[in-house]
Amino acid sequence: MEPKIQENLKERKIPSIFGEERAQVSFEYLLTAVFAIMLAIGAAIVVETLRQIAISSQADLLSTRARVIEDILQ
């Protein structure tokens, strides 16, 4: 691009079609987004772990209950 055209674009603040003026994302926003995603993944892992523990505990309670009922009936 010719220097004269570049000067005119800068003076008028018209974005260049060649991508010379690019939108920039703040580094803090990027870090915040990464942190939020990691926090969401961590929360999902905790929820899934608690769900697995609850299922396992429920199965243990049901087997204990069945065993106690069998012992009572004998």
PDB file of C-alpha atoms in Angstrom:
ATOM      1  CA  MET A   1       0.000   0.000   0.000  1.00  0.00           C
ATOM      2  CA  GLU A   2       1.313   3.441  -0.865  1.00  0.00           C
ATOM      3  CA  PRO A   3       2.412   5.709   2.004  1.00  0.00           C
ATOM      4  CA  LYS A   4       0.012   8.454   0.912  1.00  0.00           C
ATOM      5  CA  ILE A   5      -2.961   6.076   1.106  1.00  0.00           C
ATOM      6  CA  GLN A   6      -1.805   4.883   4.524  1.00  0.00           C
ATOM      7  CA  GLU A   7      -1.649   8.474   5.779  1.00  0.00           C
ATOM      8  CA  ASN A   8      -5.166   9.152   4.509  1.00  0.00           C
ATOM      9  CA  LEU A   9      -6.464   6.031   6.225  1.00  0.00           C
ATOM     10  CA  LYS A  10      -4.820   7.012   9.508  1.00  0.00           C
ATOM     11  CA  GLU A  11      -6.146  10.559   9.338  1.00  0.00           C
ATOM     12  CA  ARG A  12      -9.691   9.413   8.638  1.00  0.00           C
ATOM     13  CA  LYS A  13      -9.379   6.492  11.042  1.00  0.00           C
ATOM     14  CA  ILE A  14     -10.726   4.121   8.427  1.00  0.00           C
ATOM     15  CA  PRO A  15      -9.706   0.524   9.040  1.00  0.00           C
ATOM     16  CA  SER A  16      -7.554  -0.939   6.325  1.00  0.00           C
ATOM     17  CA  ILE A  17      -8.829  -3.908   4.368  1.00  0.00           C
ATOM     18  CA  PHE A  18      -5.362  -5.407   4.654  1.00  0.00           C
ATOM     19  CA  GLY A  19      -5.743  -5.906   8.406  1.00  0.00           C
ATOM     20  CA  GLU A  20      -3.195  -3.337   9.504  1.00  0.00           C
ATOM     21  CA  GLU A  21      -5.537  -2.146  12.242  1.00  0.00           C
ATOM     22  CA  ARG A  22      -6.554  -5.258  14.113  1.00  0.00           C
ATOM     23  CA  ALA A  23      -8.810  -5.535  17.116  1.00  0.00           C
ATOM     24  CA  GLN A  24      -6.798  -6.473  20.167  1.00  0.00           C
ATOM     25  CA  VAL A  25      -8.046  -8.506  23.081  1.00  0.00           C
ATOM     26  CA  SER A  26      -6.752  -7.485  26.454  1.00  0.00           C
ATOM     27  CA  PHE A  27      -4.498 -10.049  28.086  1.00  0.00           C
ATOM     28  CA  GLU A  28      -6.485  -9.728  31.319  1.00  0.00           C
ATOM     29  CA  TYR A  29      -9.707 -10.662  29.534  1.00  0.00           C
ATOM     30  CA  LEU A  30      -7.987 -13.666  28.002  1.00  0.00           C
ATOM     31  CA  LEU A  31      -6.720 -14.798  31.405  1.00  0.00           C
ATOM     32  CA  THR A  32     -10.160 -14.242  32.920  1.00  0.00           C
ATOM     33  CA  ALA A  33     -11.766 -16.356  30.208  1.00  0.00           C
ATOM     34  CA  VAL A  34      -9.232 -19.149  30.697  1.00  0.00           C
ATOM     35  CA  PHE A  35      -9.760 -19.010  34.467  1.00  0.00           C
ATOM     36  CA  ALA A  36     -13.548 -19.146  34.056  1.00  0.00           C
ATOM     37  CA  ILE A  37     -13.289 -22.153  31.738  1.00  0.00           C
ATOM     38  CA  MET A  38     -10.937 -23.950  34.125  1.00  0.00           C
ATOM     39  CA  LEU A  39     -13.253 -23.157  37.036  1.00  0.00           C
ATOM     40  CA  ALA A  40     -16.228 -24.566  35.132  1.00  0.00           C
ATOM     41  CA  ILE A  41     -14.303 -27.734  34.266  1.00  0.00           C
ATOM     42  CA  GLY A  42     -13.205 -28.119  37.884  1.00  0.00           C
ATOM     43  CA  ALA A  43     -16.777 -27.677  39.113  1.00  0.00           C
ATOM     44  CA  ALA A  44     -17.997 -30.274  36.614  1.00  0.00           C
ATOM     45  CA  ILE A  45     -15.364 -32.737  37.843  1.00  0.00           C
ATOM     46  CA  VAL A  46     -16.385 -32.157  41.472  1.00  0.00           C
ATOM     47  CA  VAL A  47     -20.075 -32.620  40.640  1.00  0.00           C
ATOM     48  CA  GLU A  48     -19.375 -35.826  38.719  1.00  0.00           C
ATOM     49  CA  THR A  49     -17.230 -37.181  41.566  1.00  0.00           C
ATOM     50  CA  LEU A  50     -19.958 -36.423  44.109  1.00  0.00           C
ATOM     51  CA  ARG A  51     -22.520 -38.089  41.857  1.00  0.00           C
ATOM     52  CA  GLN A  52     -20.374 -41.223  41.623  1.00  0.00           C
ATOM     53  CA  ILE A  53     -19.937 -41.268  45.420  1.00  0.00           C
ATOM     54  CA  ALA A  54     -23.694 -40.885  45.912  1.00  0.00           C
ATOM     55  CA  ILE A  55     -24.433 -43.776  43.544  1.00  0.00           C
ATOM     56  CA  SER A  56     -21.862 -45.968  45.280  1.00  0.00           C
ATOM     57  CA  SER A  57     -23.208 -45.073  48.730  1.00  0.00           C
ATOM     58  CA  GLN A  58     -26.760 -45.768  47.642  1.00  0.00           C
ATOM     59  CA  ALA A  59     -25.741 -49.198  46.335  1.00  0.00           C
ATOM     60  CA  ASP A  60     -23.971 -49.961  49.640  1.00  0.00           C
ATOM     61  CA  LEU A  61     -27.035 -48.916  51.637  1.00  0.00           C
ATOM     62  CA  LEU A  62     -29.341 -51.051  49.520  1.00  0.00           C
ATOM     63  CA  SER A  63     -27.135 -54.127  49.888  1.00  0.00           C
ATOM     64  CA  THR A  64     -26.851 -53.579  53.658  1.00  0.00           C
ATOM     65  CA  ARG A  65     -30.608 -53.145  53.903  1.00  0.00           C
ATOM     66  CA  ALA A  66     -31.221 -56.340  51.950  1.00  0.00           C
ATOM     67  CA  ARG A  67     -28.756 -58.248  54.142  1.00  0.00           C
ATOM     68  CA  VAL A  68     -30.388 -56.972  57.354  1.00  0.00           C
ATOM     69  CA  ILE A  69     -33.849 -57.916  56.088  1.00  0.00           C
ATOM     70  CA  GLU A  70     -32.592 -61.423  55.204  1.00  0.00           C
ATOM     71  CA  ASP A  71     -31.043 -61.785  58.673  1.00  0.00           C
ATOM     72  CA  ILE A  72     -34.296 -60.718  60.329  1.00  0.00           C
ATOM     73  CA  LEU A  73     -36.358 -63.146  58.273  1.00  0.00           C
ATOM     74  CA  GLN A  74     -34.121 -66.126  59.095  1.00  0.00           C
TER      75      GLN A  74
END
